[in-house]
C-alpha positions as a printed Julia matrix, in Angstrom:
568×3 Matrix{Float64}:
  -0.05    0.02   -0.01
   1.32    3.46   -0.96
   0.61    5.98    1.8
   0.26    9.64    1.26
   2.93   10.49    3.79
   2.98   14.25    2.88
  -0.67   14.64    3.84
  -0.19   12.51    7.12
   2.73   14.88    8.06
   0.6    17.98    7.28
  -2.35   16.81    9.51
  -0.23   16.62   12.58
   2.04   19.63   13.47
   5.24   17.79   14.25
   8.47   19.65   15.42
  11.43   19.08   17.6
  12.86   21.5    20.11
  15.58   23.82   19.04
  18.13   22.21   21.27
  17.31   18.77   20.07
  17.54   20.05   16.46
  21.08   21.25   17.28
  22.02   18.06   19.0
  20.95   15.87   16.08
  22.75   17.99   13.69
  26.0    17.91   15.62
  28.72   15.55   16.91
  26.4    13.72   19.15
  24.51   12.22   16.26
  27.73   10.72   14.9
  28.85    9.31   18.28
  25.45    7.58   18.29
  26.25    6.06   15.0
  29.52    4.85   16.33
  27.8     3.06   19.27
  25.07    1.64   17.02
  27.82    0.15   14.69
  29.38   -1.64   17.69
  26.0    -3.08   18.64
  25.26   -4.07   15.07
  27.87   -6.82   15.26
  26.0    -8.66   17.92
  22.63   -8.01   16.15
  23.82   -9.47   12.8
  24.74  -12.75   14.58
  21.42  -12.91   16.56
  19.03  -12.33   13.6
  21.05  -14.25   10.98
  18.75  -17.35   11.11
  15.27  -15.77   12.04
  14.29  -13.03    9.74
  10.8   -11.66    9.78
   8.25  -12.61    7.28
   6.78   -9.72    5.11
   2.99  -10.21    4.89
   2.67   -7.66    2.17
   3.44   -7.78   -1.54
   5.03   -5.15   -3.81
   4.33   -4.14   -7.44
   6.74   -6.11   -9.81
   5.81   -3.65  -12.63
   7.22   -0.85  -10.68
  10.15   -2.96   -9.63
  11.26   -3.89  -12.9
  13.13   -0.83  -14.1
  14.83   -0.43  -10.58
  15.87   -4.19  -10.6
  17.53   -3.75  -14.0
  19.34   -0.61  -12.71
  17.28    2.1   -14.18
  16.53    4.31  -11.13
  14.16    7.27  -11.64
  15.39   10.71  -12.11
  13.92   11.66   -8.78
  15.53    8.86   -7.03
  16.35   11.0    -3.94
  12.92   12.82   -4.14
  10.24   12.87   -1.62
   8.68    9.63   -2.89
  11.93    7.73   -2.36
  12.36    8.08    1.27
   9.75    5.47    2.48
  11.62    2.58    0.84
   8.47    1.18   -0.69
  10.52    0.32   -3.66
  12.27   -2.38   -1.79
   8.98   -4.39   -1.97
   8.59   -3.57   -5.55
  12.06   -4.82   -6.41
  11.53   -7.91   -4.34
   8.4    -8.62   -6.03
  10.19   -8.58   -9.41
  12.91  -10.81   -8.11
  16.27  -11.82   -9.42
  19.76  -11.46   -8.17
  20.22   -8.22  -10.11
  17.21   -6.84   -8.04
  18.87   -7.79   -4.86
  22.19   -6.28   -5.76
  20.78   -3.03   -6.99
  18.5    -2.81   -3.92
  21.69   -2.81   -1.79
  23.29   -0.24   -4.05
  20.31    2.16   -3.71
  20.3     1.76    0.07
  24.07    2.54    0.29
  23.43    5.58   -1.86
  20.57    6.81    0.16
  22.77    6.38    3.49
  25.52    8.4     1.89
  23.15   11.25    1.18
  20.94   11.1     4.27
  22.7     9.43    7.07
  22.59   12.9     8.86
  19.51   13.87   10.52
  17.19   16.23    8.91
  13.76   17.36    9.78
  12.35   16.6     6.36
  13.71   13.1     5.52
  13.74   11.94    9.14
  10.23   13.06   10.14
   8.47   10.4    12.12
   6.13    9.02    9.48
   8.92    8.49    7.02
  11.05    6.9     9.69
   8.24    4.5    10.6
   7.83    3.48    7.04
  11.53    3.01    6.45
  12.06    1.07    9.53
   9.12   -1.42    8.73
  10.38   -1.86    5.11
  13.94   -2.58    6.41
  12.94   -5.11    9.05
  10.36   -6.96    6.97
  12.36   -7.22    3.75
  15.6    -8.06    5.58
  15.3   -11.68    4.76
  15.55  -10.87    1.04
  18.21   -7.96    0.7
  20.07   -8.27    3.92
  20.47  -11.69    5.25
  22.62  -12.74    2.23
  24.75   -9.67    2.13
  28.26   -9.36    3.34
  28.92   -8.66    6.97
  30.24   -5.23    6.39
  27.04   -4.38    4.37
  24.92   -5.76    7.03
  26.53   -3.78    9.94
  25.97   -0.45    7.83
  22.3    -1.28    7.4
  21.62   -2.37   10.93
  23.45    0.62   12.44
  21.38    2.94   10.37
  18.28    1.01   11.49
  19.21    1.44   15.06
  19.71    5.02   14.77
  16.53    5.71   13.05
  14.61    3.6    15.56
  16.25    5.66   18.26
  15.02    8.93   16.83
  11.45    7.61   16.3
  11.28    6.48   19.92
  12.31    9.95   21.09
   9.77   11.58   18.7
   6.85    9.38   19.53
   5.58   11.53   22.53
   5.7    14.55   20.19
   3.04   12.97   17.7
  -0.3    14.37   18.24
  -2.57   12.39   16.0
  -3.71    8.86   16.96
  -2.95    7.58   13.43
   0.49    8.77   13.68
   1.23    7.32   17.04
  -0.27    3.96   15.89
   2.09    4.0    12.77
   5.04    4.87   14.81
   4.37    2.25   17.49
   3.94   -0.52   14.83
   7.36    0.27   13.55
   8.97    0.15   17.0
   7.22   -3.04   17.87
   8.38   -4.72   14.56
  11.86   -3.39   15.43
  11.85   -4.95   18.82
  10.5    -8.26   17.13
  13.32   -8.13   14.45
  16.09   -7.53   17.05
  14.65  -10.32   19.22
  14.92   -7.71   21.96
  13.9    -8.45   25.79
  13.44   -4.82   26.41
  10.2    -3.8    28.19
   7.27   -2.88   25.79
   4.56   -2.32   28.12
   4.51    1.31   27.8
   4.42    1.0    23.87
   1.45   -1.43   24.19
  -0.35    1.02   26.48
   0.18    3.86   24.1
  -0.98    1.67   21.18
  -4.26    0.81   22.77
  -4.91    4.38   23.96
  -4.26    5.65   20.4
  -6.55    3.02   18.99
  -9.35    3.76   21.47
  -9.1     7.31   20.26
  -8.91    6.39   16.42
 -11.72    3.79   16.36
 -15.3     4.07   17.14
 -17.03    1.43   19.26
 -18.76   -0.06   16.01
 -15.19   -0.54   14.42
 -15.42    2.44   12.1
 -12.39    4.66   11.96
 -13.17    7.98   13.67
 -12.42    9.9    10.54
 -15.18    8.13    8.62
 -12.62    8.01    5.83
 -12.37    4.51    3.99
  -8.65    5.0     3.1
  -7.55    5.78    6.78
  -9.7     2.91    7.97
  -7.78    0.42    5.64
  -4.4     1.93    6.47
  -5.13    1.62   10.37
  -6.57   -2.02    9.82
  -3.26   -2.93    7.95
  -1.14   -1.36   10.8
  -3.08   -3.48   13.38
  -1.95   -6.63   11.5
   1.55   -5.53   11.79
   1.22   -4.82   15.43
  -0.44   -8.24   15.86
   2.46   -9.9    13.96
   5.15   -8.24   16.09
   3.42   -9.1    19.37
   3.01  -12.69   18.33
   6.66  -13.05   17.43
   7.79  -11.66   20.82
   5.21  -13.69   22.62
   6.73  -16.94   20.9
  10.31  -15.85   21.65
  10.16  -14.68   25.18
  10.77  -17.41   27.73
   8.15  -16.37   30.27
   4.53  -15.81   29.43
   3.77  -12.05   29.31
   0.2   -11.32   30.25
   0.42   -7.78   28.82
   1.14   -9.09   25.42
  -1.62  -11.92   25.55
  -4.25   -9.38   26.77
  -3.15   -6.84   23.96
  -3.35   -9.6    21.37
  -6.81  -10.46   22.56
  -7.94   -6.82   22.3
  -6.34   -6.22   18.97
  -7.98   -9.37   17.47
 -11.25   -8.21   18.56
 -10.72   -4.83   17.03
  -9.53   -6.27   13.85
 -12.71   -8.37   13.51
 -14.9    -5.22   13.99
 -12.81   -3.03   11.63
 -12.76   -6.0     9.14
 -16.6    -6.16    9.21
 -16.96   -2.43    8.66
 -14.48   -2.59    5.7
 -16.48   -5.32    4.02
 -19.51   -3.14    4.48
 -18.07   -0.54    2.13
 -17.37   -3.14   -0.57
 -19.34   -3.03   -3.73
 -17.62   -6.04   -5.18
 -14.41   -8.13   -4.24
 -11.96   -5.37   -5.18
 -13.76   -2.07   -5.11
 -15.1     0.23   -2.33
 -17.52    2.94   -2.53
 -16.29    6.21   -3.92
 -17.5     8.31   -1.08
 -15.3     9.11    1.82
 -12.22    8.41   -0.12
 -12.89    4.9    -0.78
 -11.03    5.17   -4.14
  -7.91    5.79   -2.23
  -8.32    2.57   -0.33
  -8.93    0.29   -3.5
  -5.37   -1.17   -3.9
  -3.8    -4.53   -5.04
  -3.49   -5.99   -1.72
  -6.89   -5.13   -0.42
  -8.28   -8.74   -0.65
  -5.42   -9.99    1.54
  -6.22   -7.38    4.15
  -9.91   -8.24    4.3
  -9.25  -12.06    4.35
  -6.95  -11.52    7.19
  -9.58   -9.29    9.11
 -11.95  -11.82   10.77
 -14.49  -14.29    9.33
 -15.17  -13.53    5.53
 -18.89  -13.8     6.12
 -18.9   -11.26    8.87
 -20.09   -8.0     7.17
 -21.36   -5.06    9.3
 -24.86   -3.92    8.19
 -25.16   -0.74   10.03
 -22.29    1.31   11.51
 -24.09    3.48   13.84
 -21.1     5.41   15.08
 -19.57    5.82   11.6
 -22.98    6.61    9.86
 -23.25    3.86    7.11
 -25.96    1.27    6.13
 -25.44   -1.67    3.84
 -28.19   -3.34    2.07
 -27.19   -6.56    0.18
 -28.98   -9.29   -1.45
 -28.26  -11.72   -4.4
 -24.83  -10.02   -5.12
 -26.5    -6.69   -5.36
 -25.33   -4.02   -2.83
 -26.45   -0.5    -1.89
 -24.52    1.58    0.44
 -26.2     4.51    2.35
 -24.34    7.4     3.96
 -26.55    8.22    6.83
 -24.18   10.85    8.24
 -22.22   11.44   11.56
 -23.84   11.77   14.89
 -23.49   15.19   16.15
 -21.83   14.15   19.52
 -18.99   12.5    17.51
 -18.09   15.7    15.48
 -15.2    16.65   17.95
 -13.89   13.19   17.78
 -14.12   13.14   14.01
 -12.39   16.44   13.67
  -9.57   15.21   15.9
  -9.07   12.03   13.85
  -8.68   14.07   10.65
 -12.21   13.76    9.39
 -13.75   16.08    6.64
 -16.74   17.97    6.25
 -18.98   15.34    4.52
 -21.26   16.75    1.64
 -22.27   13.27    0.59
 -24.66   12.73    3.61
 -27.77   10.99    2.4
 -25.97    9.7    -0.74
 -26.2     6.0    -2.0
 -24.17    3.87   -4.31
 -25.4     0.7    -5.8
 -23.95   -2.2    -7.79
 -25.53   -5.31   -9.48
 -23.54   -8.51   -9.91
 -20.29   -6.52   -9.23
 -21.17   -3.88  -11.8
 -21.46   -0.32  -10.34
 -24.71    1.38  -11.44
 -25.34    4.42   -9.0
 -22.02    6.09   -8.27
 -20.49    9.07   -6.7
 -18.16   11.59   -8.37
 -15.11    9.99   -6.7
 -12.76   12.29   -4.72
  -9.26   10.87   -4.52
  -5.56   11.98   -4.1
  -4.94   11.24   -7.83
  -7.66   13.63   -8.77
  -6.57   16.59   -6.44
  -3.09   16.01   -7.68
  -3.87   16.14  -11.44
  -7.02   18.41  -11.48
  -7.05   20.58   -8.24
  -9.68   22.83   -9.89
 -12.27   19.94   -9.98
 -11.74   19.02   -6.23
 -14.42   20.84   -4.59
 -16.83   20.13   -7.38
 -16.47   16.25   -7.08
 -16.66   16.69   -3.31
 -19.97   18.55   -3.34
 -23.35   17.21   -2.87
 -24.43   17.38   -6.58
 -21.57   15.14   -7.45
 -23.05   12.23   -5.37
 -26.42   10.3    -5.82
 -28.08   12.34   -3.2
 -30.57   15.25   -2.72
 -29.57   18.87   -2.74
 -31.54   22.05   -2.32
 -30.85   25.14   -4.4
 -27.38   24.01   -5.41
 -26.33   24.16   -1.74
 -24.09   21.38   -0.39
 -25.77   19.49    2.33
 -22.53   20.32    4.46
 -20.47   23.55    4.11
 -17.2    22.73    2.49
 -14.19   24.76    1.55
 -14.51   25.49   -2.27
 -10.69   25.89   -2.62
  -9.61   22.36   -1.4
 -10.75   18.89   -1.18
  -9.35   17.97    2.29
 -11.78   20.13    4.25
 -11.68   19.73    8.05
 -14.76   19.82   10.08
 -15.19   23.09   11.75
 -17.9    25.09   13.47
 -19.49   25.44    9.9
 -22.56   23.78    8.84
 -22.27   19.88    8.91
 -25.13   17.48    8.28
 -25.68   15.16   11.18
 -27.89   12.03   11.4
 -31.05   12.56   13.41
 -32.27    9.06   13.1
 -30.76    5.96   11.21
 -32.19    2.48   11.29
 -31.96   -0.76    9.1
 -33.89   -4.05    9.27
 -35.9    -6.59    7.57
 -39.09   -5.39    5.84
 -41.68   -7.32    3.89
 -39.99   -8.64    0.81
 -36.63   -7.33    1.43
 -34.52   -5.07    3.74
 -35.17   -1.42    4.5
 -32.82    1.37    5.52
 -34.24    4.69    6.84
 -32.33    7.86    7.9
 -32.98   11.49    8.52
 -30.37   14.36    8.65
 -30.54   17.94    9.58
 -28.15   19.36    6.83
 -30.84   21.91    5.58
 -32.19   22.79    8.81
 -30.03   25.91    9.27
 -30.65   27.52    5.82
 -34.25   26.32    5.19
 -35.73   24.73    8.3
 -35.82   21.5     6.39
 -35.16   17.86    7.53
 -34.43   15.29    4.77
 -35.61   11.74    5.3
 -34.49    9.05    2.74
 -35.81    5.44    2.78
 -34.03    2.77    0.75
 -35.47   -0.64    0.11
 -33.74   -3.63   -1.62
 -35.95   -6.63   -2.51
 -34.93  -10.27   -1.42
 -34.08  -11.16   -4.98
 -31.93   -8.06   -5.43
 -33.81   -7.06   -8.49
 -35.6    -3.94   -7.07
 -34.07   -0.91   -5.41
 -36.82    1.46   -4.23
 -36.43    4.81   -2.52
 -38.36    7.65   -1.15
 -37.19   11.14   -0.32
 -39.29   13.08    2.17
 -38.66   16.84    3.05
 -40.27   18.22    6.18
 -40.43   21.69    7.25
 -40.1    22.44   10.89
 -42.01   25.71   10.85
 -39.08   28.08   11.77
 -38.87   31.33   10.15
 -36.01   30.7     7.55
 -35.18   31.17    3.96
 -37.81   29.74    1.47
 -36.15   27.24   -0.86
 -36.94   27.1    -4.51
 -36.25   23.63   -5.75
 -34.8    20.2    -4.64
 -33.01   18.21   -7.04
 -32.42   14.42   -6.49
 -29.4    13.1    -8.63
 -28.52    9.55   -9.59
 -25.03    9.39  -11.24
 -24.48    6.42  -13.52
 -21.31    4.57  -14.15
 -19.59    5.55  -17.47
 -20.14    2.13  -18.91
 -23.78    2.45  -18.62
 -25.84    4.02  -21.41
 -29.09    5.59  -20.52
 -32.09    6.7   -22.64
 -35.27    8.29  -21.61
 -38.47    6.52  -22.87
 -41.05    8.82  -21.37
 -41.33   11.6   -18.73
 -41.26    9.04  -15.89
 -39.11    6.14  -17.16
 -35.38    5.91  -18.04
 -33.81    2.64  -19.46
 -30.32    1.58  -18.35
 -28.32   -0.58  -20.7
 -25.51   -2.23  -18.78
 -22.19   -3.58  -20.39
 -21.03   -7.07  -20.91
 -24.35   -8.45  -21.94
 -25.8    -7.8   -18.38
 -29.62   -7.54  -18.21
 -30.87   -3.87  -18.53
 -32.53   -1.96  -15.71
 -35.11    0.7   -15.65
 -35.54    3.89  -13.47
 -38.94    5.08  -12.57
 -40.14    8.19  -10.49
 -43.59    9.0    -9.07
 -43.26   12.72   -8.83
 -41.27   15.67  -10.15
 -39.69   16.32  -13.4
 -37.28   13.53  -14.41
 -34.68   14.18  -16.99
 -31.37   12.69  -18.24
 -28.4    14.95  -18.04
 -24.57   14.93  -18.69
 -22.28   14.53  -15.6
 -18.72   13.84  -14.78
 -17.07   11.17  -12.49
 -13.36   10.49  -11.43
 -13.78    6.77  -10.56
 -10.46    6.08  -12.5
  -8.64    9.06  -10.87
  -9.21   11.28  -13.85
 -12.32   13.08  -15.08
 -14.67   11.0   -17.21
 -17.96   11.75  -18.84
 -21.12    9.94  -17.64
 -24.81   10.44  -17.32
 -27.19   11.29  -14.44
 -30.86   10.95  -13.74
 -32.33   14.16  -12.33
 -35.57   14.61  -10.48
 -36.75   18.25   -9.58
 -39.01   19.08   -7.04
 -40.4    22.54   -6.53
 -40.21   23.7    -2.97
 -41.94   27.05   -2.99
 -45.02   25.65   -1.13
 -43.31   23.5     1.34
 -44.05   25.98    4.24
 -47.79   25.46    3.59
 -47.63   21.92    2.66
 -45.23   21.08    5.46
 -44.09   17.87    3.68
 -43.08   17.04    0.11
 -42.12   13.62   -0.99
 -40.81   11.73   -4.04
 -40.69    8.02   -4.71
 -38.45    6.34   -7.18
 -37.33    2.9    -8.11
 -34.55    1.04  -10.0
 -35.87   -2.28  -11.36
 -34.05   -5.06  -13.21
 -35.78   -6.07  -16.46
 -36.69   -9.73  -17.32
 -34.34  -11.08  -19.99
 -35.81  -11.11  -23.52
 -36.34  -14.39  -24.98
């Protein structure tokens, strides 16, 4: 998994005191290297026959040119310092890959052996340490002794700096990442040093970063998966130490039980967001979590059949039947907003939105905010992140939650954020029903939005109803509500009459039709970024006039997506 380390560093204000900065840039740091070099001789003998096993795979395509000696032009740029290329080169394999990997490591040590606030910041340290200890059996175990000593001495110095900087990390995700690296380092060195404080700190950070239902407190899919992956690394490190220590350690045993239970809950929530075996929803940065090793992570995270249906704290509902899946974003609970903000959560303008797939084919989608889109098309970031870019309801082109138009990563502030008033899911006659109400439009219009979503037992009918209720408060009078249903780019839609739209699916899949009971229905052009770059698609639009809502109190529209019977 490639982490956006720069963004992680920006989220948490990390700095070292001025005196520490001077000490690390002075002679003390080189004396520290001399001590580490002496200790590295004993470590080299101790770990020669028991290297750690790396549970994660690299990308052989990325590793091929590196293995053949063709290093990128920015070999010492920002993307080189986390050592992810070690896994890529190992995935490609061969003696040349191993030899060149050692050469790249030596070149890095020559340029960056001295401490620097940019290249030695804690998140980069954590990722480097983990790559070094988990890939040691491939590149280091067969290296000459002199080479091993240099690698191990650098590892010791980097681990020492990370341990010193651990108390300075403010974000729970960063502390968890750093602790996982330190625990893996302990397991790698076969150390008998006390780790009770690290375990306590890890459990405390996890308690802050994860809701009771197993959803990451940021409500972001990518950070949820990253945290889940790190939990597996912590579990692996503690398991190794439990096996190697002569006496039974109740602290490690109890911690493993706690982490196992947390992995099971987080695994259930992660599967809840899956629209098929390899793809997550596009809402909440799900596109940034859809990576090659995602199936492995999910398979390791509790029983495969254990899927969360309703993450009450996280604010998501899953309706599934006959390989057809609908995901419903019900919104965060108001009492959780401070915790969401602390965990790096963003203002969510997708509250009330749904995504739907049939037989693994996406049908109803979201715009798809992702790091790739932000990097390539920053001008589209706010557009893709807004409510109209989701299969949701908006009023007068106002986002359901107030987001910053200049950037995609918008932190939750005191500005308007839609929160769940009520959310429930359960069996209904002929299928399963999810119901949720949010207050996103209470402040400007005095309106509460309730959405009901029903999936039939055979999975062939997805029904919904959007209800807008005015609370009688003296607020602005809205003009129009627009209900949008964005279609996957591979789906071709055509309008047959003023109430029906036909959807033609790819790969000879059976067609579906969309019908609406009220309002003006139309087919319009839209845009999505599911592939990381803008793509044209279509959207179904239902327009409801709201000028009389104060008098009528309630205005509703029903809609349905139905699978057509296959023609003979």
